[in-house]
Coordinates of C-alpha atoms and ligand atoms in Angstrom, one line a residue:
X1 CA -23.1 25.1 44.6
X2 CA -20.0 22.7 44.9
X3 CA -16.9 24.4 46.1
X4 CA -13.7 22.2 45.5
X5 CA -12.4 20.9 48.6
X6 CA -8.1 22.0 48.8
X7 CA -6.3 18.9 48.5
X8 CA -4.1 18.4 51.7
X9 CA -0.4 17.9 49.4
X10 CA -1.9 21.5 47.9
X11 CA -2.6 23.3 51.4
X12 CA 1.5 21.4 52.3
X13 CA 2.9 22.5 49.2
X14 CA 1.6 26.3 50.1
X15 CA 2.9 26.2 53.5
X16 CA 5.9 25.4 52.2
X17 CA 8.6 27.8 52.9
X18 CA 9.2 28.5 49.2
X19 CA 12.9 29.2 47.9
X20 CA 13.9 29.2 44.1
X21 CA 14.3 25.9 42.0
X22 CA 17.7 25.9 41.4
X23 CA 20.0 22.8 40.1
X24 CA 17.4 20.4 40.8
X25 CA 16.8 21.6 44.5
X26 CA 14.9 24.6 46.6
X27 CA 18.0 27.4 47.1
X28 CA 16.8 29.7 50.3
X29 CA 19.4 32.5 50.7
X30 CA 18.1 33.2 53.7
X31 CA 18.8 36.7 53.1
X32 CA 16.6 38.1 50.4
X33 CA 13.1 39.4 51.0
X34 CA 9.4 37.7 50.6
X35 CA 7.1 38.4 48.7
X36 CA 3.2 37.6 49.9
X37 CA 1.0 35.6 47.1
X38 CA -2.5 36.7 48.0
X39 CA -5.8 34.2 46.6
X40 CA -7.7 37.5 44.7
X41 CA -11.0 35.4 45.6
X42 CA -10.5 36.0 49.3
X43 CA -7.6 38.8 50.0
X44 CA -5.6 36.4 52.1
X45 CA -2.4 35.5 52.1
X46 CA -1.9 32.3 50.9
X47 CA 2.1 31.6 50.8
X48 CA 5.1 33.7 50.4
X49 CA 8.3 33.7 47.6
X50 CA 11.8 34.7 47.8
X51 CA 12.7 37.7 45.6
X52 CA 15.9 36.9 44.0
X53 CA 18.7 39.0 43.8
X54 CA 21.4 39.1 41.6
X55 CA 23.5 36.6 43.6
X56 CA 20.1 33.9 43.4
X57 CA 19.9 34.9 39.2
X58 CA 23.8 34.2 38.9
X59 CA 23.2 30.9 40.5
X60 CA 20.1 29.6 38.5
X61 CA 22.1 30.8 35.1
X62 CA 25.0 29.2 35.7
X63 CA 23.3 25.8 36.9
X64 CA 21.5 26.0 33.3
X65 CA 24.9 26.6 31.1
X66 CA 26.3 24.0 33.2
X67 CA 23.6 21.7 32.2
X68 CA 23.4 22.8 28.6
X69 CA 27.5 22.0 28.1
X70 CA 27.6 18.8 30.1
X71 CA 24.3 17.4 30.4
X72 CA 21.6 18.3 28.3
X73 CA 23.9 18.5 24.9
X74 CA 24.9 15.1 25.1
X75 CA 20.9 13.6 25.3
X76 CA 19.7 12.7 22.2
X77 CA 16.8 14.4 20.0
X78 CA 14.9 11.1 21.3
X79 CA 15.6 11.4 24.2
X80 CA 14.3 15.2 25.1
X81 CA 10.7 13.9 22.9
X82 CA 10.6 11.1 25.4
X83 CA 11.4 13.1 28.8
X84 CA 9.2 16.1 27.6
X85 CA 6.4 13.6 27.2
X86 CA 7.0 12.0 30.7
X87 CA 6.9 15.1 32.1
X88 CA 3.9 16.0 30.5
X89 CA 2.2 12.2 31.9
X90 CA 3.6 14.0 35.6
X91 CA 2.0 17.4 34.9
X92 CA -1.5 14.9 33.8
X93 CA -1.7 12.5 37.1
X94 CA -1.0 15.9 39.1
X95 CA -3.7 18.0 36.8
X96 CA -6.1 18.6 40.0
X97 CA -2.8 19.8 42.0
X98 CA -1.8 22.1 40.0
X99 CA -5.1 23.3 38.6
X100 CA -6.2 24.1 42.5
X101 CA -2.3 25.8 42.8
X102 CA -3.5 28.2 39.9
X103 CA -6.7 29.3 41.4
X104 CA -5.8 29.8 44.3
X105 CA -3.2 32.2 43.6
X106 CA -4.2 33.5 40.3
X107 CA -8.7 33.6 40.8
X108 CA -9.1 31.5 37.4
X109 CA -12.2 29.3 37.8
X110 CA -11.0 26.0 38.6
X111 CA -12.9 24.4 35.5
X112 CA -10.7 26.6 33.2
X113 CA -7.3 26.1 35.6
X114 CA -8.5 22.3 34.7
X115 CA -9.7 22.0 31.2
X116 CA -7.9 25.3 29.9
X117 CA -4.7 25.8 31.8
X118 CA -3.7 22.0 33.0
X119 CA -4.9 20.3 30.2
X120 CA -3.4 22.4 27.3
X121 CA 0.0 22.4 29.2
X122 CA -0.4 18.6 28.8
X123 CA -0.8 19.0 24.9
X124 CA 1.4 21.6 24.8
X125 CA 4.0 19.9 26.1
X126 CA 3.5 16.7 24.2
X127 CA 3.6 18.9 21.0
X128 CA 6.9 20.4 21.6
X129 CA 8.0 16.7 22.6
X130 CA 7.4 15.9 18.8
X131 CA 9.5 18.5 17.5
X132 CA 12.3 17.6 19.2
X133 CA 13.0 14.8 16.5
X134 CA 12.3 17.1 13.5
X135 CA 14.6 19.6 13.9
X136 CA 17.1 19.8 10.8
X137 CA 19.3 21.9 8.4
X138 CA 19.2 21.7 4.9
X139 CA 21.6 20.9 1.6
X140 CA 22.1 23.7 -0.8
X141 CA 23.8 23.9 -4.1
X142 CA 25.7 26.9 -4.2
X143 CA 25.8 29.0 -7.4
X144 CA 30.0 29.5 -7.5
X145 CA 31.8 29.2 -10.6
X146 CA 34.1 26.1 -11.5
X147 CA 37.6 26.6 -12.8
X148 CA 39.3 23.5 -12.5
X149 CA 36.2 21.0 -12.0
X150 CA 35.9 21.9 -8.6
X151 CA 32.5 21.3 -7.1
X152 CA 30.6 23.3 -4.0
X153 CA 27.7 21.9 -1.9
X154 CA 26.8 23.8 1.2
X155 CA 24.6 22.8 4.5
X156 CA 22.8 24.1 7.2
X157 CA 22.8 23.2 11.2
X158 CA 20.7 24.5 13.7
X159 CA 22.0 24.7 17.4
X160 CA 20.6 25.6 20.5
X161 CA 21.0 29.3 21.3
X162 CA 22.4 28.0 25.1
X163 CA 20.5 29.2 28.6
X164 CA 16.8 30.8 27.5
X165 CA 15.4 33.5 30.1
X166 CA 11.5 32.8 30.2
X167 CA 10.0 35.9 31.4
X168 CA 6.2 35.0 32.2
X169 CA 2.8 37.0 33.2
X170 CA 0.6 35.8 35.8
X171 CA -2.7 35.3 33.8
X172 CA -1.3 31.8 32.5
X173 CA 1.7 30.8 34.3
X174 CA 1.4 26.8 33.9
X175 CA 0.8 27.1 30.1
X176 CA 2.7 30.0 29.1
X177 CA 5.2 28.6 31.0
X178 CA 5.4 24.9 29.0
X179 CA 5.3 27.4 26.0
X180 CA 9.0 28.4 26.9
X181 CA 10.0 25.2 28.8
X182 CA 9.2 23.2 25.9
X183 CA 10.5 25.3 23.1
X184 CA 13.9 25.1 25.4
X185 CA 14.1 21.6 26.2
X186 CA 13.0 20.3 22.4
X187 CA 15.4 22.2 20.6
X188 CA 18.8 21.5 23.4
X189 CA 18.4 24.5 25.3
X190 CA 18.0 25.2 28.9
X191 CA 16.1 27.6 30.5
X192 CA 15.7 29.7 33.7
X193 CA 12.2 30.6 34.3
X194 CA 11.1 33.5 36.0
X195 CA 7.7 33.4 36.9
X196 CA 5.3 36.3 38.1
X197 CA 5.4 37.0 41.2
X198 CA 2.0 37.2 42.1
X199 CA 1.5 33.5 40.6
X200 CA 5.0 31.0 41.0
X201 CA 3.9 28.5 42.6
X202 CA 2.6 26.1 39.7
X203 CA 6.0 26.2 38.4
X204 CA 8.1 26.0 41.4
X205 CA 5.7 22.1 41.7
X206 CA 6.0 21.8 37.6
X207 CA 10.2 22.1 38.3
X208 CA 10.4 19.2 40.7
X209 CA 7.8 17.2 38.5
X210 CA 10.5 17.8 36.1
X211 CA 13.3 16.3 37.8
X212 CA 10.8 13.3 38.5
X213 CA 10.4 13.2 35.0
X214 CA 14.1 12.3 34.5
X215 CA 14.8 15.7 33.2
X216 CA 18.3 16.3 34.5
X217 CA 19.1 18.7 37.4
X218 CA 19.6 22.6 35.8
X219 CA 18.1 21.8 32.5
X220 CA 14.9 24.1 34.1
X221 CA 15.7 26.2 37.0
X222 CA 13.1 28.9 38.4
X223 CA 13.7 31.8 40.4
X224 CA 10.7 34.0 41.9
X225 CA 11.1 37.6 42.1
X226 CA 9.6 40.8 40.6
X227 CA 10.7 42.6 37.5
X228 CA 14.0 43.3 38.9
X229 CA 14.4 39.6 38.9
X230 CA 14.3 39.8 35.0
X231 CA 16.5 42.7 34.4
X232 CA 19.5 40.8 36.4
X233 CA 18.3 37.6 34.1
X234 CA 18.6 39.7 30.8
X235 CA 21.7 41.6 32.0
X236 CA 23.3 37.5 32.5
X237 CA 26.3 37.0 29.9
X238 CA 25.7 33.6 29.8
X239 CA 21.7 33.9 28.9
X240 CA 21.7 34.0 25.2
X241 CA 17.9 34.5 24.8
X242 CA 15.1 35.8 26.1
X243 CA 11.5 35.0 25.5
X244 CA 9.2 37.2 27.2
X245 CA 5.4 37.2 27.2
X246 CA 3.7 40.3 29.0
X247 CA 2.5 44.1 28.7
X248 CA 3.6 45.8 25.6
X249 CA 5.8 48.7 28.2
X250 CA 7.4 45.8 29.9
X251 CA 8.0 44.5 26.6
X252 CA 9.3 47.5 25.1
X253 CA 12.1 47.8 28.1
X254 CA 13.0 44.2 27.7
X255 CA 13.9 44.8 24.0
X256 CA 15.7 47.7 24.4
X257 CA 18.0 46.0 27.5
X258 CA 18.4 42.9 25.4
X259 CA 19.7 45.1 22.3
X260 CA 22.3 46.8 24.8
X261 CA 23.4 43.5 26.1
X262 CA 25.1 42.9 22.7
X263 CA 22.2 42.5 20.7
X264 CA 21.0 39.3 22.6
X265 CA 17.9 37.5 21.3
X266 CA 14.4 38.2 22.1
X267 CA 11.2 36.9 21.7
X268 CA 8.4 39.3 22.8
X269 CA 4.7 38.3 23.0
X270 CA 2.7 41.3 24.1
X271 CA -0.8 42.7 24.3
X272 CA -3.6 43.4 22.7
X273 CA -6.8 45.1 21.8
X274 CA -8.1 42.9 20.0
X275 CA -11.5 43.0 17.5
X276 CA -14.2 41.1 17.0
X277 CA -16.5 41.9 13.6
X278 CA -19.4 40.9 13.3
X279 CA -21.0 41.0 10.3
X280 CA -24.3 41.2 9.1
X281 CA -25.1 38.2 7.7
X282 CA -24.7 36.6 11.2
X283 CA -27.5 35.0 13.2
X284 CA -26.8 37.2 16.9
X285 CA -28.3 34.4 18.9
X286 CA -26.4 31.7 17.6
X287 CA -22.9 33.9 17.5
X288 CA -23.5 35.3 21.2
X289 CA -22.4 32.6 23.2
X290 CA -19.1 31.6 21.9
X291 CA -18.2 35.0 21.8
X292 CA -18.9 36.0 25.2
X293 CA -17.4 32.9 26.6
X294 CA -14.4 33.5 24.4
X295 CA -14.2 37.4 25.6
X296 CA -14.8 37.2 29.3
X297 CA -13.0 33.5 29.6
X298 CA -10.5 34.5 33.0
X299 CA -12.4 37.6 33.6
X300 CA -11.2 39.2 30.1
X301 CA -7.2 38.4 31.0
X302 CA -6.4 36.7 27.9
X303 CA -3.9 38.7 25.9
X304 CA -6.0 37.1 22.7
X305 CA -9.6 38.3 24.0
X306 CA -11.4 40.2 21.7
X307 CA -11.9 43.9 24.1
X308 CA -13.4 45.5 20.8
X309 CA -16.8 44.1 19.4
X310 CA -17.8 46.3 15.9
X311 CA -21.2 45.4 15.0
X312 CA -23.0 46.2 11.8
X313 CA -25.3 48.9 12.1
X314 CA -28.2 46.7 11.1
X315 CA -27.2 44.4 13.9
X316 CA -25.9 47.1 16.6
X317 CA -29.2 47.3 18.8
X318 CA -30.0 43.7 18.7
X319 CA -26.4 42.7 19.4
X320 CA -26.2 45.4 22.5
X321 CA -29.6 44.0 24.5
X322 CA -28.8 40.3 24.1
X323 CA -25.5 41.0 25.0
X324 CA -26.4 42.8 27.6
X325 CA -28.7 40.5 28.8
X326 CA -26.3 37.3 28.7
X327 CA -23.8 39.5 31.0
X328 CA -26.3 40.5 33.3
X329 CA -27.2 36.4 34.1
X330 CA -23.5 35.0 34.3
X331 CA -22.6 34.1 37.7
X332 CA -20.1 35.4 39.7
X333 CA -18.8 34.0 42.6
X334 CA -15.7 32.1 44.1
X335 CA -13.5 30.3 41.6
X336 CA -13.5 27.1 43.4
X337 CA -17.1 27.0 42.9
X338 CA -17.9 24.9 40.1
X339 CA -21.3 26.1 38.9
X340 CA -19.7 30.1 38.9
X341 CA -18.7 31.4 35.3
X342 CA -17.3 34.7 36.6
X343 CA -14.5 35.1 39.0
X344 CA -12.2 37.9 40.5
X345 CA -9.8 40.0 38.9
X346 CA -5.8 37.9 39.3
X347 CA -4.1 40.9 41.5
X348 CA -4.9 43.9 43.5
X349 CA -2.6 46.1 41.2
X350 CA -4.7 44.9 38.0
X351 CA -7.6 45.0 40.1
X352 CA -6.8 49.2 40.4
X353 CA -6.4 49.3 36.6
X354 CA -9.1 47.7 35.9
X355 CA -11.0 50.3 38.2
X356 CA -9.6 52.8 36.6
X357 CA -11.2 52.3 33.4
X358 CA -14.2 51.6 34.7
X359 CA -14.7 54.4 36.2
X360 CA -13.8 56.6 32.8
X361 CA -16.5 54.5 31.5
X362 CA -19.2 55.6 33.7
X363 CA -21.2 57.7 31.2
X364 CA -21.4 54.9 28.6
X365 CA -21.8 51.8 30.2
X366 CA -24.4 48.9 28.6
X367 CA -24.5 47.0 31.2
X368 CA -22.3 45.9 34.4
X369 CA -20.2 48.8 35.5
X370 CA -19.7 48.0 39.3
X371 CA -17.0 46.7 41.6
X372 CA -18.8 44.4 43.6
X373 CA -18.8 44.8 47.6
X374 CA -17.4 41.8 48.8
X375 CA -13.8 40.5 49.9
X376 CA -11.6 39.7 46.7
X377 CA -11.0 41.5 43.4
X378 CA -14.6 41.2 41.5
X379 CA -15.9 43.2 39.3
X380 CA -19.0 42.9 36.4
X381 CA -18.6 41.6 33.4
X382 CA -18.6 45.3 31.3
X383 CA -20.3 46.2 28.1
X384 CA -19.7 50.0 27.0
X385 CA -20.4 51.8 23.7
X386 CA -18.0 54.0 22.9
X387 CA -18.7 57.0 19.3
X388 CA -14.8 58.0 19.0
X389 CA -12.7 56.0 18.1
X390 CA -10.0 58.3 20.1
X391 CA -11.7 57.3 23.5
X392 CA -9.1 56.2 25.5
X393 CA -11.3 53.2 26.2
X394 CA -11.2 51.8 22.6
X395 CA -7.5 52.7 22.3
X396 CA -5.6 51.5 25.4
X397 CA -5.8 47.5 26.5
X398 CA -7.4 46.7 29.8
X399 CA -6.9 43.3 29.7
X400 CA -9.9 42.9 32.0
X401 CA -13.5 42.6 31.2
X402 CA -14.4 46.0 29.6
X403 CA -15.2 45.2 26.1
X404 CA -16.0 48.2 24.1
X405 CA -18.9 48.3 21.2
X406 CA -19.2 50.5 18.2
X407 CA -21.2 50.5 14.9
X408 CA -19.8 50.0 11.5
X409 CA -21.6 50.9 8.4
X410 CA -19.3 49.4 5.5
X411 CA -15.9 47.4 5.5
X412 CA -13.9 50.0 4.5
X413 CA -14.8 51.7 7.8
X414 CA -14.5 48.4 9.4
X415 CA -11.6 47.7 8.1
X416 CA -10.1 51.4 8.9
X417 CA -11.6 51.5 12.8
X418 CA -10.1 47.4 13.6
X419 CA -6.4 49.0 12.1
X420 CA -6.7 51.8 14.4
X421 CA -4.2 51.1 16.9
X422 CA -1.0 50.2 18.0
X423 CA -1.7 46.6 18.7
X424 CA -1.9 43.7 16.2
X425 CA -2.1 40.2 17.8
X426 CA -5.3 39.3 17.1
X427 CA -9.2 39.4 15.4
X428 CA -12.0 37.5 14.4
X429 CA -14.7 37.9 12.0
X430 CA -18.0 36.6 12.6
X431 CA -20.1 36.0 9.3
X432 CA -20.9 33.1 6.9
X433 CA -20.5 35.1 3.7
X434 CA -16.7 33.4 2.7
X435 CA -15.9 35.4 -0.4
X436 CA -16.3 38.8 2.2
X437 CA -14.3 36.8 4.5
X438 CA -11.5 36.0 2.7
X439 CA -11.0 39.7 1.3
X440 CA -11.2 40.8 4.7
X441 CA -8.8 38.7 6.0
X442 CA -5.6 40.5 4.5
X443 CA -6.6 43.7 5.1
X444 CA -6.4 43.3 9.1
X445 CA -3.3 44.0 11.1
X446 CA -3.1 40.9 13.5
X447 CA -0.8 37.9 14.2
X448 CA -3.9 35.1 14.3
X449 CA -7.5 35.9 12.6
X450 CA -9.8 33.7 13.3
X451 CA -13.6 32.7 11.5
X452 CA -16.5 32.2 13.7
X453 CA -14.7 31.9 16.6
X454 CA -12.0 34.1 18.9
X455 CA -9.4 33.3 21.9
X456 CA -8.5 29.6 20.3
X457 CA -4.7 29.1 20.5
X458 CA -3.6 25.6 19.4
X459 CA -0.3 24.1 19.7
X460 CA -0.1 23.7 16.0
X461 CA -0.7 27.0 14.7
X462 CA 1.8 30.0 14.6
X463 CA 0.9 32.7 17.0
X464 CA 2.7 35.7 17.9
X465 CA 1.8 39.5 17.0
X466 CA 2.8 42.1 14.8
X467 CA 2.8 46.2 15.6
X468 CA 3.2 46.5 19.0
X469 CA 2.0 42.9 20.0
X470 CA 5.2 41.5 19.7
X471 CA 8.4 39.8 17.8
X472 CA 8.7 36.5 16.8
X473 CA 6.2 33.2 16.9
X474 CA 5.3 30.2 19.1
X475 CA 4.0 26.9 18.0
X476 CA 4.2 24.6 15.4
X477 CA 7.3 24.9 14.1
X478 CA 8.1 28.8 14.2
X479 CA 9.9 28.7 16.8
X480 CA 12.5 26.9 16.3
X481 CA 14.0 29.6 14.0
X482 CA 14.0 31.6 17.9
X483 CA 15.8 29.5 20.2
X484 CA 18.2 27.9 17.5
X485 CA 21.5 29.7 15.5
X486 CA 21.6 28.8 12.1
X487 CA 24.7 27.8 10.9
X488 CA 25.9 27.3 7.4
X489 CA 28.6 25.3 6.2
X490 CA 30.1 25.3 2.7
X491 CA 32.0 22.7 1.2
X492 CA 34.8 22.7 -1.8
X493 CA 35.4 19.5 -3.1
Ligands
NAD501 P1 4.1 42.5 32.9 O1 4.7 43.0 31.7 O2 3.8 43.5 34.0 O3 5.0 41.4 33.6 C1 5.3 40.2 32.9 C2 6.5 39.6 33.6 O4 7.6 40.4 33.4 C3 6.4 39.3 35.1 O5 7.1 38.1 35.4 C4 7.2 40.5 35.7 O6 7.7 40.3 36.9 C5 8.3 40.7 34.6 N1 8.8 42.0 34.6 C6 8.3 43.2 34.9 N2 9.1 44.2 34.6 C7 10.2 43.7 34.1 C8 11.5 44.2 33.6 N3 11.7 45.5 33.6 N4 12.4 43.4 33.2 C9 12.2 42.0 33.2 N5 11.0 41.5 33.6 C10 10.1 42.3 34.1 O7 2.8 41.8 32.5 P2 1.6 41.1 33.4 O8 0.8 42.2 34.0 O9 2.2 40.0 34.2 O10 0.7 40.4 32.3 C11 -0.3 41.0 31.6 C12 0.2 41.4 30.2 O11 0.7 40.3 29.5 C13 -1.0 41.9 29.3 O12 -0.5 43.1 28.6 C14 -1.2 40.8 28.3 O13 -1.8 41.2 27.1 C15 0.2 40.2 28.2 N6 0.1 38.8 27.7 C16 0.5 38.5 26.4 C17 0.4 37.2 26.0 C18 0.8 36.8 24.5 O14 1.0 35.7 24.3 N7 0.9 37.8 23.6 C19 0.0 36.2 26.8 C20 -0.4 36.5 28.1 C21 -0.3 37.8 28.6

């Protein structure tokens, strides 16, 4: 065993009295209430928040349209690639920092608050750096008629929307975080972040690495609070978008505010219950690891997990027992202990949920199936069959580490049993046989498919969901289209 020792500017930073981040500084209003941020590995309290009110939201919103008209509009496209990329260098020199900050309040192992959560805010943030540059309109010919010789060309601008809201969940705060930060900052908007309450305090430390990183004061602001927080940011005149990533409810309420606030943008990115296929072509032992590292990586809390494994039926028994058997070895344990590979559940509300289920899943459970006695939020990793495809364990998202397990015969059931339900952000089929592949690839109702591997979210490629899983895209270059107006511009000449 080797448990991570808790750097000292870590255990400072958490005994920090903690305000919001606004306009470059901590704000206390001395008057709001705290919130406790509990480590899930241990049930102690490990810092408190503020909980803004309206007053603390008002304040953070106008710092960021303050910065958008008079300091962020007037820094070159250059310029926001070259800051973006310094902050990124900040967020790499403090990696260990903040990858100890995100255990410690969110239970991820610290290998994947390293390698997963730190490092791909690094590349994440370097990516949307290199769109900042690349950002254009277009020339069009228009199609009117000439009377008198007269000619037409037309063109296109893109703008920043203005202040972005950035509504983020608390199973990847850092990296979901950059997602919104830098889709803000690249294309000449600012932002106000709200994180999640049970995990703010890697972005409170990635706001003042900001400010380090030359980023001027109000271009990112953060305020703590609940979800009452966010409705006072969506309610905001002066936010002109919001791009929220969370549970399909939340997201549902978040819409329907936005559309009575005069029809104000959103971007939702939402749940899942997500499927894996597995063919029968496949090799079981070589497929099994990946796919159980890629379905139980952060105890299952990965809105791209697969929670839904069908198996062909010539395949289903073997699949089950080695499965079974690779779940029953991993070890669980304390997150900051380097050689565990299963860690607690993020929050004591999920940690409820995610009893919930398993105790509806009593009477089918493979193998694991037990909250374990200790201090902190840990379950097993859980493997249950399920024969109905209306069992409410195969239909609703746990976003923990049940994964169901059903039989297929042929692809046509496959293909009928992965489109039944309300979700749609994303699959993966396991199998070497292309041609079946790629006719089974547009027949399934998800946002990112992906071959021979699942949970893989690069900063290159689109990803968003369809059917209930959400509106709109991140990455590449998708979303631009989301935090820009298009304007067009016709000329008579
Ligand atoms: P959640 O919806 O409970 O909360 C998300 C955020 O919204 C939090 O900051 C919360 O304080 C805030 N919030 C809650 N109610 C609000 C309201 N009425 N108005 C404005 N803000 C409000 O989600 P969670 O439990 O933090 O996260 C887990 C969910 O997130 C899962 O469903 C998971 O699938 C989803 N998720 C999706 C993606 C994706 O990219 N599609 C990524 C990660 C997580």
């Amino acid at each position: 065993m080797s448990t991570v020792q808790i750097l000292e500017n870590v255990q400072n930073f958490m005994n920090r009295s903690h305000g919001h981040f606004i306009h470059g500084k901590t704000v206390q209003n001395t008057h709001e209430s705290r919130i406790n941020i509990i480590n899930p590995a241990t049930e102690q309290r490990v810092a408190t928040i503020a909980d803004a009110d309206q007053a603390t939201v008002d304040q953070a919103v106008k710092s960021a349209h303050d910065a958008f008209v008079n300091a962020w509009a007037s820094v070159s496209p250059y310029e926001r690639s070259l800051k973006l990329n310094k902050l990124a260098d900040l967020v790499e020199q403090h990696s260990e920092e903040l990858a100890q900050l995100e255990t410690l309040t969110s239970g991820k192992l610290i290998m994947i608050s390293r390698h997963l959560e730190v490092a791909q805010t690094v590349i994440f943030l370097r990516h949307f750096a290199s769109c900042a540059t690349k950002i254009h309109g277009q020339t069009i010919q228009p199609s009117l008629p000439s009377m008198q010789g007269e000619k037409y060309t037309a063109v296109t601008l893109r703008q920043p929307v203005g202040v972005v809201a950035g509504i983020i969940p608390w199973n990847f705060s850092l990296m979901i975080g950059a997602w919104k930060i830098g889709s803000a900052l690249t294309t000449g908007c600012t932002i106000v972040v709200k994180p999640s309450e049970f995990t703010s305090l890697s972005l409170l430390r990635l706001a003042e690495l900001a400010l380090k990183a030359g980023i001027p004061a109000g271009v990112i602001n953060v305020v703590t609070g609940t979800g009452k927080t966010g409705q006072y940011l969506i309610d905001s005149p002066l936010v002109k978008k919001i791009s929220f990533t969370g549970s399909v409810p939340t997201g549902i309420s978040i819409g329907k505010q936005a559309m009575h606030n005069d029809l104000k943008r959103v971007s939702l990115e939402l749940g899942g219950k997500n499927a894996a296929a597995i063919l029968p072509d496949v090799s079981i032992d070589e497929i099994l690891p990946l796919l159980i590292q890629s379905t139980f990586v952060h105890q299952g809390q990965v809105c791209a997990a697969p929670e839904r494994f069908f198996v062909h039926q010539s395949k289903y028994d073997e699949f089950v027992e080695k499965a079974a058997q690779i779940l029953k070895q991993l070890k669980i344990g304390s997150p900051l202990d380097e050689s565990v590979v299963f860690g607690p559940l993020s929050n004591q509300p999920h940690f409820e949920k995610v009893k919930h289920y398993l105790k509806m899943a009593q009477d089918q459970i493979i193998t694991g199936g037990h909250v374990i006695d200790t201090q902190g939020y840990f379950v097993e990793p859980t493997l249950v069959k399920v024969e109905n495809i209306e069992d409410p364990l195969f239909i609703e998202e746990t976003f923990g580490p049940i994964v169901t397990v059903i039989p297929f015969e042929n692809e046509v059931e496959l293909i009928s049993m992965m489109n039944h339900s309300r979700f749609g952000l994303s699959a993966s089929i396991w199998s070497n046989d292309l041609s079946k592949v790629f006719r089974l690839i547009p027949q399934i109702e998800a946002g990112s498919i992906w071959v021979n591997m699942h949970t893989f979210l690069d900063p290159a490629v689109p990803f968003g969901g369809v059917k209930a899983s959400g509106v709109g895209r991140e990455f590449s270059d998708a979303f631009i289209d989301d935090y820009t107006e298009l304007k067009s511009v016709m000329i008579r000449y």
